[in-house]
Coordinates of C-alpha atoms in Angstrom, one line a residue:
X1 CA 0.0 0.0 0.0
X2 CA 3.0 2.2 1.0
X3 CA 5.2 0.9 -1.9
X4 CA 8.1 0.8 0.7
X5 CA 9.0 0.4 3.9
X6 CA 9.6 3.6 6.6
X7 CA 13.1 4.5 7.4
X8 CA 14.1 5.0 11.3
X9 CA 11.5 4.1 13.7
X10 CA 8.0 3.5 13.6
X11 CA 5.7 3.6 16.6
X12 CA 3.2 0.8 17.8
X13 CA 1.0 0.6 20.3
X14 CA 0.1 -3.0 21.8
X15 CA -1.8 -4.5 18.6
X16 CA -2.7 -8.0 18.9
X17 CA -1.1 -9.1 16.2
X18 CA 2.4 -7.9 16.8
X19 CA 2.3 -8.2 21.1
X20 CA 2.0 -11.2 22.6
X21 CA 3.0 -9.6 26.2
X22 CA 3.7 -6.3 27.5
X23 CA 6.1 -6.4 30.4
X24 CA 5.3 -4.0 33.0
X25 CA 5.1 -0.5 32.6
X26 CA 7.5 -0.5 30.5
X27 CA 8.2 -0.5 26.6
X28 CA 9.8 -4.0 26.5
X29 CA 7.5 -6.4 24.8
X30 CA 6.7 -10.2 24.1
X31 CA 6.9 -10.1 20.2
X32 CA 4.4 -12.6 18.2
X33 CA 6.5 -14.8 16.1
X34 CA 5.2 -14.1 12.8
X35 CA 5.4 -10.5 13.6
X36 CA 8.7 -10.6 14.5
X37 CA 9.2 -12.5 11.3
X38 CA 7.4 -9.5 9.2
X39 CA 9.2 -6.8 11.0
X40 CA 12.7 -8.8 10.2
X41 CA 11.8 -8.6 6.4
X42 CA 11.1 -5.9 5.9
X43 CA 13.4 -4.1 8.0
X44 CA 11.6 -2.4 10.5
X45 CA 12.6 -0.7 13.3
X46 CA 10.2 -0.8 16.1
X47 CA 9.4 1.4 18.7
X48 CA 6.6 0.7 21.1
X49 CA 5.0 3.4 23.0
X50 CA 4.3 3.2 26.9
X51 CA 1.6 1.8 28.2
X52 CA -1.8 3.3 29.6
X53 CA -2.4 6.6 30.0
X54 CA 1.4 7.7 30.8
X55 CA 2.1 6.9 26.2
X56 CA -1.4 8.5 25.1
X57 CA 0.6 11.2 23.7
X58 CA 3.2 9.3 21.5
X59 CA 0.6 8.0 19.0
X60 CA -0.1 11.5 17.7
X61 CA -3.4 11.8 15.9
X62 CA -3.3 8.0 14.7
X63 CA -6.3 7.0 17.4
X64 CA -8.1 10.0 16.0
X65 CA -7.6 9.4 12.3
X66 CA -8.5 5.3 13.0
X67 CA -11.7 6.6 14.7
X68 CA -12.4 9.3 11.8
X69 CA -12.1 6.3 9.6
X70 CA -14.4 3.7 11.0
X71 CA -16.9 6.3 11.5
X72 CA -16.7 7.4 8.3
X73 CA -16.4 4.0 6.4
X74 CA -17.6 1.2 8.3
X75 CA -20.5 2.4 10.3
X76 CA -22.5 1.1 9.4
X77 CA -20.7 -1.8 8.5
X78 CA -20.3 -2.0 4.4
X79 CA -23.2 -3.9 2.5
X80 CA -20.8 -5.9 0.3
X81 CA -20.0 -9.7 -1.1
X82 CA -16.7 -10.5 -0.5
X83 CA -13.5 -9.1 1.2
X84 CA -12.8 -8.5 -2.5
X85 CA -15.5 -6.1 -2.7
X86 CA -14.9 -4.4 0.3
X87 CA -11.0 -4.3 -0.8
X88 CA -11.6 -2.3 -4.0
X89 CA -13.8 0.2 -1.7
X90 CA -11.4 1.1 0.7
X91 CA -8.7 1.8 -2.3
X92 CA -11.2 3.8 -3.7
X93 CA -11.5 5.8 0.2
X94 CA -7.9 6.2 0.3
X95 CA -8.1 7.6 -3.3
X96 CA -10.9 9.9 -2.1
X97 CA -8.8 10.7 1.1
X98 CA -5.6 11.6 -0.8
X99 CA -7.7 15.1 -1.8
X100 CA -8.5 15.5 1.7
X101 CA -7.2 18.8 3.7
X102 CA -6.6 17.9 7.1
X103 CA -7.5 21.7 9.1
X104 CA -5.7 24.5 7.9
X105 CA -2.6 22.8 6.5
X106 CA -1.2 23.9 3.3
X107 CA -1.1 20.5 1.3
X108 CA -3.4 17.6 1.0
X109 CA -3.0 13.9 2.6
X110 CA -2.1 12.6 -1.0
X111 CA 0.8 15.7 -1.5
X112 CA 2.0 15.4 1.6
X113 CA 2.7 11.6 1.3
X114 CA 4.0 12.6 -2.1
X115 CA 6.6 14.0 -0.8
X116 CA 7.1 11.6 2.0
X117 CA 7.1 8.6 -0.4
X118 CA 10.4 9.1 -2.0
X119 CA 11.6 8.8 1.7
X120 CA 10.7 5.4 2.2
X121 CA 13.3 2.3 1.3
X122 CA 12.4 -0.6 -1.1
X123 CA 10.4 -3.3 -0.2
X124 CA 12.7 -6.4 -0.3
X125 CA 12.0 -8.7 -3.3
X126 CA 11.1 -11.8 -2.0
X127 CA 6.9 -11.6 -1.1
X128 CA 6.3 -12.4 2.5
X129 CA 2.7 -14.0 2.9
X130 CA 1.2 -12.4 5.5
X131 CA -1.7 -14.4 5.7
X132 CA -0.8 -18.1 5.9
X133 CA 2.0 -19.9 7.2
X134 CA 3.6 -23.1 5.7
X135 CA 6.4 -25.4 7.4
X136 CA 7.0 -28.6 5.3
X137 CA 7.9 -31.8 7.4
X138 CA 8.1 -35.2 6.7
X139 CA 6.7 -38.3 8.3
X140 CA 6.2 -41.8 7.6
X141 CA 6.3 -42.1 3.6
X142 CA 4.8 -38.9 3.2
X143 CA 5.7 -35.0 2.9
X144 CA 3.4 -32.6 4.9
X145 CA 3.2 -28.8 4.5
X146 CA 1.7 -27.5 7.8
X147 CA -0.7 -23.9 6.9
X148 CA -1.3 -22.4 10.2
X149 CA -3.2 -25.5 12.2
X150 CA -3.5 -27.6 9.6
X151 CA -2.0 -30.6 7.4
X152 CA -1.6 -31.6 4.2
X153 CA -0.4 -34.5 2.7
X154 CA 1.9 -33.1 -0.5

């Protein structure tokens, strides 16, 4: 979606997917394994911000812009088919978005990631595939490939 990957660090907060354990009150973290896979490939640089109230000011206007979003786009929740479907409608809100002029500012969303864009490194050249896992092993006369929690005989 980017068409690269940020340079320096980029901030998270404790998503899910990415944290399987905050330790404490502090920034250190119990990583997922498949996001620590991700954020090996493609070279990021993580930096998560503090918990509770005391990191409520490092995320900037992201929990703002996420509500502004869902309120926006998916309440009510989308009439469509397929997650297709509801793919090629949020390109076409992020195309809509790019005109948008957030207050007073001088430049649009879409011009001011224009100019941001060409900061951003290359995304390595092997795919990672975000949404299923395979692990090949072998057992008795057969070859399995293990996708997420299940097996198939290959």
């Amino acid at each position: 979606m980017l068409g690269g990957v940020p340079r320096g660090k980029v901030r998270y907060d404790n998503l899910t997917s990415a944290v399987a354990r905050v330790l404490g009150f502090t920034r250190a973290r119990v990583e997922t394994d498949r996001w620590t896979a991700f954020r090996s490939w493609a070279g990021l640089e993580v930096f998560y911000c503090a918990p509770g109230i005391d990191g409520a000011h490092e995320k900037g206007g992201v929990e703002g812009e996420v509500g502004r979003f869902r309120r926006n786009h998916l309440v009510p929740v989308p009439d469509v088919t397929s997650l297709a479907e509801l793919n090629a409608q949020i390109d076409v809100w992020d195309r809509q978005d790019d005109q948008r002029r957030i207050g007073e500012r001088p430049r649009t969303v879409g011009e001011y990631f224009a100019i941001e864009k060409s900061l951003l490194q290359p995304l390595p050249e092997d795919h990672f595939e975000t949404g299923c896992r395979r692990t090949a092993c072998s057992g008795p006369g057969k070859i399995f490939v293990a996708r997420d929690h299940h097996r198939d005989a290959a």
